[in-house]
PDB file of C-alpha atoms in Angstrom:
ATOM      1  CA  UNK A1083     -29.536  28.726  -6.013  1.00  0.00           C
ATOM      2  CA  UNK A1084     -28.180  31.579  -5.321  1.00  0.00           C
ATOM      3  CA  UNK A1085     -25.254  32.739  -7.369  1.00  0.00           C
ATOM      4  CA  UNK A1086     -23.260  33.055  -3.794  1.00  0.00           C
ATOM      5  CA  UNK A1087     -24.013  29.411  -3.379  1.00  0.00           C
ATOM      6  CA  UNK A1088     -23.174  28.617  -6.862  1.00  0.00           C
ATOM      7  CA  UNK A1089     -19.777  30.200  -6.663  1.00  0.00           C
ATOM      8  CA  UNK A1090     -18.928  28.077  -2.929  1.00  0.00           C
ATOM      9  CA  UNK A1091     -19.821  24.648  -5.136  1.00  0.00           C
ATOM     10  CA  UNK A1092     -17.870  25.369  -8.134  1.00  0.00           C
ATOM     11  CA  UNK A1093     -14.752  23.102  -8.692  1.00  0.00           C
ATOM     12  CA  UNK A1094     -11.714  25.178  -8.708  1.00  0.00           C
ATOM     13  CA  UNK A1095      -9.261  22.226  -8.890  1.00  0.00           C
ATOM     14  CA  UNK A1096      -7.282  21.778 -12.359  1.00  0.00           C
ATOM     15  CA  UNK A1097      -7.580  18.575 -13.417  1.00  0.00           C
ATOM     16  CA  UNK A1098      -5.160  16.374 -15.293  1.00  0.00           C
ATOM     17  CA  UNK A1099      -6.327  17.203 -19.617  1.00  0.00           C
ATOM     18  CA  UNK A1100      -8.553  13.806 -20.408  1.00  0.00           C
ATOM     19  CA  UNK A1101      -6.207  13.038 -23.338  1.00  0.00           C
ATOM     20  CA  UNK A1102      -2.754  12.800 -21.300  1.00  0.00           C
ATOM     21  CA  UNK A1103      -4.929  11.052 -18.810  1.00  0.00           C
ATOM     22  CA  UNK A1104      -6.296   8.493 -21.031  1.00  0.00           C
ATOM     23  CA  UNK A1105      -3.174   7.477 -22.819  1.00  0.00           C
ATOM     24  CA  UNK A1106      -1.232   7.389 -19.301  1.00  0.00           C
ATOM     25  CA  UNK A1107      -4.135   5.255 -18.100  1.00  0.00           C
ATOM     26  CA  UNK A1108      -4.017   3.030 -20.875  1.00  0.00           C
ATOM     27  CA  UNK A1109      -0.397   2.335 -20.163  1.00  0.00           C
ATOM     28  CA  UNK A1110      -0.964   1.405 -16.750  1.00  0.00           C
ATOM     29  CA  UNK A1111      -3.666  -0.658 -17.102  1.00  0.00           C
ATOM     30  CA  UNK A1112      -1.168  -3.053 -19.435  1.00  0.00           C
ATOM     31  CA  UNK A1113       0.882  -3.371 -16.399  1.00  0.00           C
ATOM     32  CA  UNK A1114      -2.018  -4.058 -14.091  1.00  0.00           C
ATOM     33  CA  UNK A1115      -2.800  -6.996 -16.531  1.00  0.00           C
ATOM     34  CA  UNK A1116       1.015  -7.967 -16.321  1.00  0.00           C
ATOM     35  CA  UNK A1117       0.619  -7.677 -12.221  1.00  0.00           C
ATOM     36  CA  UNK A1118      -2.005 -10.089 -12.230  1.00  0.00           C
ATOM     37  CA  UNK A1119      -0.379 -12.160 -14.761  1.00  0.00           C
ATOM     38  CA  UNK A1120       2.161 -12.730 -12.246  1.00  0.00           C
ATOM     39  CA  UNK A1121       0.018 -13.117  -8.686  1.00  0.00           C
ATOM     40  CA  UNK A1122      -1.931 -15.386 -10.603  1.00  0.00           C
ATOM     41  CA  UNK A1123       1.325 -17.375 -11.288  1.00  0.00           C
ATOM     42  CA  UNK A1124       3.358 -17.072  -8.241  1.00  0.00           C
ATOM     43  CA  UNK A1125       0.420 -17.794  -6.241  1.00  0.00           C
ATOM     44  CA  UNK A1126       0.914 -14.418  -4.308  1.00  0.00           C
ATOM     45  CA  UNK A1127      -2.184 -13.481  -2.344  1.00  0.00           C
ATOM     46  CA  UNK A1128      -2.885  -9.506  -2.439  1.00  0.00           C
ATOM     47  CA  UNK A1129      -5.638  -6.942  -0.583  1.00  0.00           C
ATOM     48  CA  UNK A1130      -5.712  -3.687  -1.091  1.00  0.00           C
ATOM     49  CA  UNK A1131      -8.294  -1.199   1.305  1.00  0.00           C
ATOM     50  CA  UNK A1132      -9.750   1.770  -0.154  1.00  0.00           C
ATOM     51  CA  UNK A1133     -10.876   4.076   2.626  1.00  0.00           C
ATOM     52  CA  UNK A1134     -11.703   7.705   2.751  1.00  0.00           C
ATOM     53  CA  UNK A1135     -14.211  10.280   3.163  1.00  0.00           C
ATOM     54  CA  UNK A1136     -17.809   9.696   1.236  1.00  0.00           C
ATOM     55  CA  UNK A1137     -17.470  10.876  -2.528  1.00  0.00           C
ATOM     56  CA  UNK A1138     -13.691  10.792  -2.343  1.00  0.00           C
ATOM     57  CA  UNK A1139     -13.524   8.613  -5.456  1.00  0.00           C
ATOM     58  CA  UNK A1140     -12.619   5.015  -4.124  1.00  0.00           C
ATOM     59  CA  UNK A1141     -15.167   3.821  -6.438  1.00  0.00           C
ATOM     60  CA  UNK A1142     -13.856   5.297  -9.413  1.00  0.00           C
ATOM     61  CA  UNK A1143     -10.369   3.914  -8.784  1.00  0.00           C
ATOM     62  CA  UNK A1144     -11.396   0.514  -8.009  1.00  0.00           C
ATOM     63  CA  UNK A1145     -13.268   0.463 -11.196  1.00  0.00           C
ATOM     64  CA  UNK A1146     -10.577   1.542 -13.496  1.00  0.00           C
ATOM     65  CA  UNK A1147      -8.018  -0.860 -11.789  1.00  0.00           C
ATOM     66  CA  UNK A1148     -10.251  -3.720 -12.317  1.00  0.00           C
ATOM     67  CA  UNK A1149     -11.159  -2.934 -15.767  1.00  0.00           C
ATOM     68  CA  UNK A1150      -8.962  -5.316 -17.833  1.00  0.00           C
ATOM     69  CA  UNK A1151      -8.249  -7.746 -14.874  1.00  0.00           C
ATOM     70  CA  UNK A1152      -9.578 -11.495 -14.732  1.00  0.00           C
ATOM     71  CA  UNK A1153     -12.472 -11.639 -12.683  1.00  0.00           C
ATOM     72  CA  UNK A1154     -11.437 -15.442 -12.108  1.00  0.00           C
ATOM     73  CA  UNK A1155      -8.586 -14.223  -9.910  1.00  0.00           C
ATOM     74  CA  UNK A1156      -9.550 -10.415  -8.840  1.00  0.00           C
ATOM     75  CA  UNK A1157     -12.950  -9.509  -6.887  1.00  0.00           C
ATOM     76  CA  UNK A1158     -13.913  -6.275  -5.207  1.00  0.00           C
ATOM     77  CA  UNK A1159     -15.540  -6.936  -1.348  1.00  0.00           C
ATOM     78  CA  UNK A1160     -18.205  -4.146  -0.300  1.00  0.00           C
ATOM     79  CA  UNK A1161     -19.862  -5.958   2.425  1.00  0.00           C
ATOM     80  CA  UNK A1162     -23.295  -4.887   3.485  1.00  0.00           C
ATOM     81  CA  UNK A1163     -24.615  -4.404   6.856  1.00  0.00           C
ATOM     82  CA  UNK A1164     -23.867  -7.169   8.822  1.00  0.00           C
ATOM     83  CA  UNK A1165     -26.575  -9.537   9.526  1.00  0.00           C
ATOM     84  CA  UNK A1166     -27.736 -10.336  13.268  1.00  0.00           C
ATOM     85  CA  UNK A1167     -25.589 -13.730  12.882  1.00  0.00           C
ATOM     86  CA  UNK A1168     -22.611 -11.386  11.870  1.00  0.00           C
ATOM     87  CA  UNK A1169     -23.314  -9.188  14.636  1.00  0.00           C
ATOM     88  CA  UNK A1170     -22.478 -11.884  17.168  1.00  0.00           C
ATOM     89  CA  UNK A1171     -19.178 -13.037  15.755  1.00  0.00           C
ATOM     90  CA  UNK A1172     -16.006 -11.611  16.083  1.00  0.00           C
ATOM     91  CA  UNK A1173     -15.973  -8.463  14.284  1.00  0.00           C
ATOM     92  CA  UNK A1174     -12.964  -9.556  11.836  1.00  0.00           C
ATOM     93  CA  UNK A1175     -14.279 -12.853  11.152  1.00  0.00           C
ATOM     94  CA  UNK A1176     -16.941 -11.711   8.338  1.00  0.00           C
ATOM     95  CA  UNK A1177     -13.722 -10.420   6.703  1.00  0.00           C
ATOM     96  CA  UNK A1178     -11.532 -13.006   6.985  1.00  0.00           C
ATOM     97  CA  UNK A1179     -13.897 -14.810   4.728  1.00  0.00           C
ATOM     98  CA  UNK A1180     -13.490 -12.650   2.094  1.00  0.00           C
ATOM     99  CA  UNK A1181      -9.752 -12.898   1.860  1.00  0.00           C
ATOM    100  CA  UNK A1182      -8.102 -14.118  -0.984  1.00  0.00           C
ATOM    101  CA  UNK A1183      -6.484 -17.289  -1.900  1.00  0.00           C
ATOM    102  CA  UNK A1184      -3.736 -18.346  -3.776  1.00  0.00           C
ATOM    103  CA  UNK A1185      -3.267 -16.281  -7.165  1.00  0.00           C
ATOM    104  CA  UNK A1186      -5.680 -13.733  -6.490  1.00  0.00           C
ATOM    105  CA  UNK A1187      -6.142 -10.106  -5.527  1.00  0.00           C
ATOM    106  CA  UNK A1188      -8.633  -8.598  -3.478  1.00  0.00           C
ATOM    107  CA  UNK A1189      -9.958  -4.712  -3.415  1.00  0.00           C
ATOM    108  CA  UNK A1190     -11.842  -3.900  -0.453  1.00  0.00           C
ATOM    109  CA  UNK A1191     -14.025  -1.060  -0.821  1.00  0.00           C
ATOM    110  CA  UNK A1192     -14.242  -0.266   2.811  1.00  0.00           C
ATOM    111  CA  UNK A1193     -13.241  -2.475   4.877  1.00  0.00           C
ATOM    112  CA  UNK A1194     -12.711  -3.677   8.779  1.00  0.00           C
ATOM    113  CA  UNK A1195     -12.197  -0.278   9.305  1.00  0.00           C
ATOM    114  CA  UNK A1196     -15.925   0.635   9.221  1.00  0.00           C
ATOM    115  CA  UNK A1197     -15.441   0.674  12.587  1.00  0.00           C
ATOM    116  CA  UNK A1198     -13.041   3.219  13.101  1.00  0.00           C
ATOM    117  CA  UNK A1199     -14.898   5.603  10.692  1.00  0.00           C
ATOM    118  CA  UNK A1200     -18.458   5.372  10.312  1.00  0.00           C
ATOM    119  CA  UNK A1201     -19.638   3.352  13.113  1.00  0.00           C
ATOM    120  CA  UNK A1202     -17.277   5.668  15.331  1.00  0.00           C
ATOM    121  CA  UNK A1203     -19.074   9.094  14.237  1.00  0.00           C
ATOM    122  CA  UNK A1204     -22.232   7.644  13.911  1.00  0.00           C
ATOM    123  CA  UNK A1205     -22.166   5.864  17.781  1.00  0.00           C
ATOM    124  CA  UNK A1206     -23.079   2.103  16.162  1.00  0.00           C
ATOM    125  CA  UNK A1207     -20.851   0.538  18.377  1.00  0.00           C
ATOM    126  CA  UNK A1208     -19.626   1.126  21.963  1.00  0.00           C
ATOM    127  CA  UNK A1209     -16.664   2.896  22.724  1.00  0.00           C
ATOM    128  CA  UNK A1210     -15.464  -0.477  24.335  1.00  0.00           C
ATOM    129  CA  UNK A1211     -15.557  -2.248  20.826  1.00  0.00           C
ATOM    130  CA  UNK A1212     -14.105   0.811  19.171  1.00  0.00           C
ATOM    131  CA  UNK A1213     -10.906   0.885  21.558  1.00  0.00           C
ATOM    132  CA  UNK A1214     -10.916  -3.312  21.197  1.00  0.00           C
ATOM    133  CA  UNK A1215     -10.569  -2.959  17.406  1.00  0.00           C
ATOM    134  CA  UNK A1216      -7.735  -0.227  17.627  1.00  0.00           C
ATOM    135  CA  UNK A1217      -5.943  -2.651  19.724  1.00  0.00           C
ATOM    136  CA  UNK A1218      -6.383  -5.796  17.319  1.00  0.00           C
ATOM    137  CA  UNK A1219      -6.083  -4.429  14.341  1.00  0.00           C
ATOM    138  CA  UNK A1220      -2.644  -3.857  14.183  1.00  0.00           C
ATOM    139  CA  UNK A1221      -2.584  -7.458  15.747  1.00  0.00           C
ATOM    140  CA  UNK A1222      -4.944  -8.923  12.860  1.00  0.00           C
ATOM    141  CA  UNK A1223      -2.855  -7.050  10.020  1.00  0.00           C
ATOM    142  CA  UNK A1224       0.239  -8.322  10.991  1.00  0.00           C
ATOM    143  CA  UNK A1225      -0.847 -11.793  11.371  1.00  0.00           C
ATOM    144  CA  UNK A1226      -1.732 -11.473   7.875  1.00  0.00           C
ATOM    145  CA  UNK A1227       1.394 -10.429   6.497  1.00  0.00           C
ATOM    146  CA  UNK A1228       3.222 -13.049   9.007  1.00  0.00           C
ATOM    147  CA  UNK A1229       1.103 -15.666   6.729  1.00  0.00           C
ATOM    148  CA  UNK A1230       2.301 -13.878   3.152  1.00  0.00           C
ATOM    149  CA  UNK A1231      -0.627 -11.601   2.274  1.00  0.00           C
ATOM    150  CA  UNK A1232       0.385  -8.152   0.578  1.00  0.00           C
ATOM    151  CA  UNK A1233      -1.410  -5.631   2.146  1.00  0.00           C
ATOM    152  CA  UNK A1234      -1.801  -2.292   1.162  1.00  0.00           C
ATOM    153  CA  UNK A1235      -4.417   0.335   2.666  1.00  0.00           C
ATOM    154  CA  UNK A1236      -5.120   3.440   0.873  1.00  0.00           C
ATOM    155  CA  UNK A1237      -6.997   6.618   2.472  1.00  0.00           C
ATOM    156  CA  UNK A1238      -8.557   9.197  -0.423  1.00  0.00           C
ATOM    157  CA  UNK A1239      -8.712  12.552   0.932  1.00  0.00           C
ATOM    158  CA  UNK A1240     -10.905  15.104  -0.309  1.00  0.00           C
ATOM    159  CA  UNK A1241     -11.662  18.608   0.339  1.00  0.00           C
ATOM    160  CA  UNK A1242     -15.024  19.940   2.193  1.00  0.00           C
ATOM    161  CA  UNK A1243     -15.487  21.962  -0.530  1.00  0.00           C
ATOM    162  CA  UNK A1244     -14.974  19.365  -3.303  1.00  0.00           C
ATOM    163  CA  UNK A1245     -17.041  16.971  -1.309  1.00  0.00           C
ATOM    164  CA  UNK A1246     -19.902  18.886  -1.446  1.00  0.00           C
ATOM    165  CA  UNK A1247     -20.005  19.486  -4.731  1.00  0.00           C
ATOM    166  CA  UNK A1248     -20.088  15.918  -6.142  1.00  0.00           C
ATOM    167  CA  UNK A1249     -22.961  15.613  -3.300  1.00  0.00           C
ATOM    168  CA  UNK A1250     -24.855  18.194  -5.204  1.00  0.00           C
ATOM    169  CA  UNK A1251     -23.640  16.064  -8.759  1.00  0.00           C
ATOM    170  CA  UNK A1252     -24.977  13.113  -7.918  1.00  0.00           C
ATOM    171  CA  UNK A1253     -28.528  14.809  -6.414  1.00  0.00           C
ATOM    172  CA  UNK A1254     -29.932  14.917  -9.828  1.00  0.00           C
ATOM    173  CA  UNK A1255     -28.253  12.342 -11.533  1.00  0.00           C
ATOM    174  CA  UNK A1256     -30.191   9.690 -12.173  1.00  0.00           C
ATOM    175  CA  UNK A1257     -27.283   7.215 -12.632  1.00  0.00           C
ATOM    176  CA  UNK A1258     -25.330   8.021  -9.265  1.00  0.00           C
ATOM    177  CA  UNK A1259     -28.399   8.934  -7.038  1.00  0.00           C
ATOM    178  CA  UNK A1260     -28.051   5.644  -5.228  1.00  0.00           C
ATOM    179  CA  UNK A1261     -24.555   6.708  -4.257  1.00  0.00           C
ATOM    180  CA  UNK A1262     -26.368   9.380  -1.652  1.00  0.00           C
ATOM    181  CA  UNK A1263     -27.549   8.109   1.459  1.00  0.00           C
ATOM    182  CA  UNK A1264     -28.711  10.230   4.591  1.00  0.00           C
ATOM    183  CA  UNK A1265     -25.390   8.949   6.017  1.00  0.00           C
ATOM    184  CA  UNK A1266     -23.395  10.210   3.089  1.00  0.00           C
ATOM    185  CA  UNK A1267     -24.773  13.774   3.665  1.00  0.00           C
ATOM    186  CA  UNK A1268     -24.370  13.886   7.175  1.00  0.00           C
ATOM    187  CA  UNK A1269     -20.872  13.591   6.462  1.00  0.00           C
ATOM    188  CA  UNK A1270     -20.925  17.436   5.557  1.00  0.00           C
ATOM    189  CA  UNK A1271     -22.153  18.281   9.404  1.00  0.00           C
ATOM    190  CA  UNK A1272     -19.903  16.009  10.767  1.00  0.00           C
ATOM    191  CA  UNK A1273     -16.832  16.730   9.108  1.00  0.00           C
ATOM    192  CA  UNK A1274     -14.548  17.858  12.078  1.00  0.00           C
ATOM    193  CA  UNK A1275     -16.156  14.017  13.707  1.00  0.00           C
ATOM    194  CA  UNK A1276     -14.893  12.351  10.347  1.00  0.00           C
ATOM    195  CA  UNK A1277     -11.740  14.121  10.820  1.00  0.00           C
ATOM    196  CA  UNK A1278     -10.685  13.559  14.310  1.00  0.00           C
ATOM    197  CA  UNK A1279     -12.026   9.568  13.736  1.00  0.00           C
ATOM    198  CA  UNK A1280      -9.478   9.605  10.981  1.00  0.00           C
ATOM    199  CA  UNK A1281      -6.262  11.028  12.873  1.00  0.00           C
ATOM    200  CA  UNK A1282      -6.993   8.857  16.069  1.00  0.00           C
ATOM    201  CA  UNK A1283      -7.044   5.487  13.344  1.00  0.00           C
ATOM    202  CA  UNK A1284      -4.124   6.409  11.628  1.00  0.00           C
ATOM    203  CA  UNK A1285      -2.349   7.087  15.559  1.00  0.00           C
ATOM    204  CA  UNK A1286      -2.574   3.363  15.852  1.00  0.00           C
ATOM    205  CA  UNK A1287      -3.272   1.924  13.042  1.00  0.00           C
ATOM    206  CA  UNK A1288      -0.368   3.643  10.484  1.00  0.00           C
ATOM    207  CA  UNK A1289       2.269   0.889  11.633  1.00  0.00           C
ATOM    208  CA  UNK A1290       5.737  -0.021   9.571  1.00  0.00           C
ATOM    209  CA  UNK A1291       4.277  -3.465   8.595  1.00  0.00           C
ATOM    210  CA  UNK A1292       0.854  -1.831   7.221  1.00  0.00           C
ATOM    211  CA  UNK A1293       1.111   1.934   6.786  1.00  0.00           C
ATOM    212  CA  UNK A1294      -1.470   3.712   5.613  1.00  0.00           C
ATOM    213  CA  UNK A1295      -0.581   5.631   2.036  1.00  0.00           C
ATOM    214  CA  UNK A1296      -2.980   8.900   1.271  1.00  0.00           C
ATOM    215  CA  UNK A1297      -3.975   9.846  -1.746  1.00  0.00           C
ATOM    216  CA  UNK A1298      -5.040  13.484  -2.699  1.00  0.00           C
ATOM    217  CA  UNK A1299      -8.478  13.060  -4.607  1.00  0.00           C
ATOM    218  CA  UNK A1300      -9.936  16.569  -5.814  1.00  0.00           C
ATOM    219  CA  UNK A1301      -8.780  15.672  -9.193  1.00  0.00           C
ATOM    220  CA  UNK A1302     -10.136  12.492  -9.846  1.00  0.00           C
ATOM    221  CA  UNK A1303      -8.049  11.774 -13.094  1.00  0.00           C
ATOM    222  CA  UNK A1304      -4.825  12.203 -11.143  1.00  0.00           C
ATOM    223  CA  UNK A1305      -5.724  10.358  -8.245  1.00  0.00           C
ATOM    224  CA  UNK A1306      -6.792   7.086 -10.088  1.00  0.00           C
ATOM    225  CA  UNK A1307      -3.184   7.494 -12.121  1.00  0.00           C
ATOM    226  CA  UNK A1308      -1.387   7.890  -8.346  1.00  0.00           C
ATOM    227  CA  UNK A1309      -3.420   5.111  -7.472  1.00  0.00           C
ATOM    228  CA  UNK A1310      -2.491   2.492 -10.214  1.00  0.00           C
ATOM    229  CA  UNK A1311       0.973   3.537 -10.418  1.00  0.00           C
ATOM    230  CA  UNK A1312       1.791   3.424  -6.547  1.00  0.00           C
ATOM    231  CA  UNK A1313      -0.160   0.033  -6.518  1.00  0.00           C
ATOM    232  CA  UNK A1314       1.845  -1.510  -9.050  1.00  0.00           C
ATOM    233  CA  UNK A1315       5.363  -0.244  -7.087  1.00  0.00           C
ATOM    234  CA  UNK A1316       3.966  -2.097  -4.069  1.00  0.00           C
ATOM    235  CA  UNK A1317       3.463  -5.740  -5.841  1.00  0.00           C
ATOM    236  CA  UNK A1318       7.341  -7.216  -6.625  1.00  0.00           C
ATOM    237  CA  UNK A1319       5.390  -8.546  -9.932  1.00  0.00           C
ATOM    238  CA  UNK A1320       7.978  -9.244 -13.116  1.00  0.00           C
ATOM    239  CA  UNK A1321       6.686  -8.627 -16.773  1.00  0.00           C
ATOM    240  CA  UNK A1322       6.141 -11.591 -18.637  1.00  0.00           C
ATOM    241  CA  UNK A1323       5.420 -12.186 -22.377  1.00  0.00           C
ATOM    242  CA  UNK A1324       2.196 -14.369 -22.745  1.00  0.00           C
ATOM    243  CA  UNK A1325       2.682 -17.774 -24.995  1.00  0.00           C
ATOM    244  CA  UNK A1326       2.113 -17.000 -29.104  1.00  0.00           C
ATOM    245  CA  UNK A1327      -0.932 -18.044 -29.761  1.00  0.00           C
ATOM    246  CA  UNK A1328      -1.966 -18.941 -33.219  1.00  0.00           C
ATOM    247  CA  UNK A1329      -4.953 -18.471 -34.744  1.00  0.00           C
ATOM    248  CA  UNK A1330      -6.261 -21.081 -37.335  1.00  0.00           C
ATOM    249  CA  UNK A1331      -8.178 -20.661 -40.570  1.00  0.00           C
ATOM    250  CA  UNK A1332     -12.135 -21.359 -40.374  1.00  0.00           C
ATOM    251  CA  UNK A1333     -13.038 -24.536 -42.110  1.00  0.00           C
ATOM    252  CA  UNK A1334     -15.495 -24.925 -44.831  1.00  0.00           C
ATOM    253  CA  UNK A1335     -18.626 -26.017 -42.976  1.00  0.00           C
ATOM    254  CA  UNK A1336     -19.687 -29.335 -43.907  1.00  0.00           C
ATOM    255  CA  UNK A1337     -22.811 -31.466 -43.378  1.00  0.00           C
ATOM    256  CA  UNK A1338     -24.612 -28.673 -41.793  1.00  0.00           C
ATOM    257  CA  UNK A1339     -27.819 -26.578 -42.380  1.00  0.00           C
ATOM    258  CA  UNK A1340     -28.751 -23.603 -40.211  1.00  0.00           C
ATOM    259  CA  UNK A1341     -32.381 -23.881 -39.119  1.00  0.00           C
ATOM    260  CA  UNK A1342     -34.293 -21.010 -40.148  1.00  0.00           C
ATOM    261  CA  UNK A1343     -34.487 -17.993 -37.996  1.00  0.00           C
ATOM    262  CA  UNK A1344     -37.651 -18.380 -37.317  1.00  0.00           C
ATOM    263  CA  UNK A1345     -37.682 -21.078 -35.207  1.00  0.00           C
ATOM    264  CA  UNK A1346     -35.898 -18.841 -32.736  1.00  0.00           C
ATOM    265  CA  UNK A1347     -36.768 -16.185 -30.397  1.00  0.00           C
ATOM    266  CA  UNK A1348     -34.642 -13.018 -30.852  1.00  0.00           C
ATOM    267  CA  UNK A1349     -34.492  -9.899 -28.454  1.00  0.00           C
ATOM    268  CA  UNK A1350     -35.677  -6.710 -30.334  1.00  0.00           C
ATOM    269  CA  UNK A1351     -33.892  -4.829 -32.445  1.00  0.00           C
ATOM    270  CA  UNK A1352     -34.183  -1.640 -30.323  1.00  0.00           C
ATOM    271  CA  UNK A1353     -30.986  -0.582 -31.559  1.00  0.00           C
ATOM    272  CA  UNK A1354     -32.283   0.155 -35.250  1.00  0.00           C
ATOM    273  CA  UNK A1355     -34.781   2.628 -33.825  1.00  0.00           C
ATOM    274  CA  UNK A1356     -32.513   5.201 -33.077  1.00  0.00           C
ATOM    275  CA  UNK A1357     -29.881   4.827 -36.168  1.00  0.00           C
TER     276      UNK A1357
END
C-alpha cells in the first residue's frame, strides 16, 4: 500500500475519550433498563428501525442498546434474503410477523426499507414495485402508529472516507471479515446512487407521524451515545424502583453427599494452560 493510499484511508475524526464514553454509556444503559421495565409493565410496543450506509455503525449501536436488556422482551430482527415463498407475499408481510407484542421492543437491523435502498440501487426489484413501496410505506407506518406502536426510524450517516477505512479494517480482521460482502464493497462505486436513493426515500417517507432521525456516525462512540440518548427521549417511560429482594442465608446441607467428580464429564480446563 502506497503512502498516498494510507493517508487517504487514515481516519481524521476525533473521537470522544474512552473513559468519558464508557461512563456515559453505562449511565444511559441503566436508563435503558428502566425504559424496558416501563415497556413491560405498561404493555407498550416499540419498533426501532436502523438503516444507513454500509459500515455506518448500526450494528454497534444495536449491540450497546441490547447489552443489558432482558432478551425475553427485547429482540433484534435481521431478516435474511426472502425465500421463494416470501417473494410471493405482500412485501410487508414478513416484517409484520416480526412486530412486537404487548410489552416488547423490537430493534430492526435493516427493515422494509431494503426496497428503497439496496434493492433500488442494485435493481433487485422492478421499478413498479419500488414506486408501490414508496406509496404504501407512509400508509403502512401510519397504521402501525394508529394501532399504538411507537415507531422510531434512524438513518446512520457516514462519510465516504470513513466508510472506506472501516471496510479496510474489516478486510484482514478474522472476527469481522464476515461483515464485508461483495454488495457492501459496491457501495463505494455506487456511492452517488445510494445517495440519490436515500434522498428519494426521505422525500417520500419522512413524515410527521414517522420522521427519519439522522445520526452522524464517523465517531462511533458519539453516534452510540447520541442514539441511546435520543431513543430514551422518544419513549414516555417513567423510572421505577425495583421491589426489594432479600437474599436468604444458605442453609447447611443435610443428608446429602455429593457424588464423586469422576462420575461426570468435565470440560477440559483450557484456561489453566494459559495462566
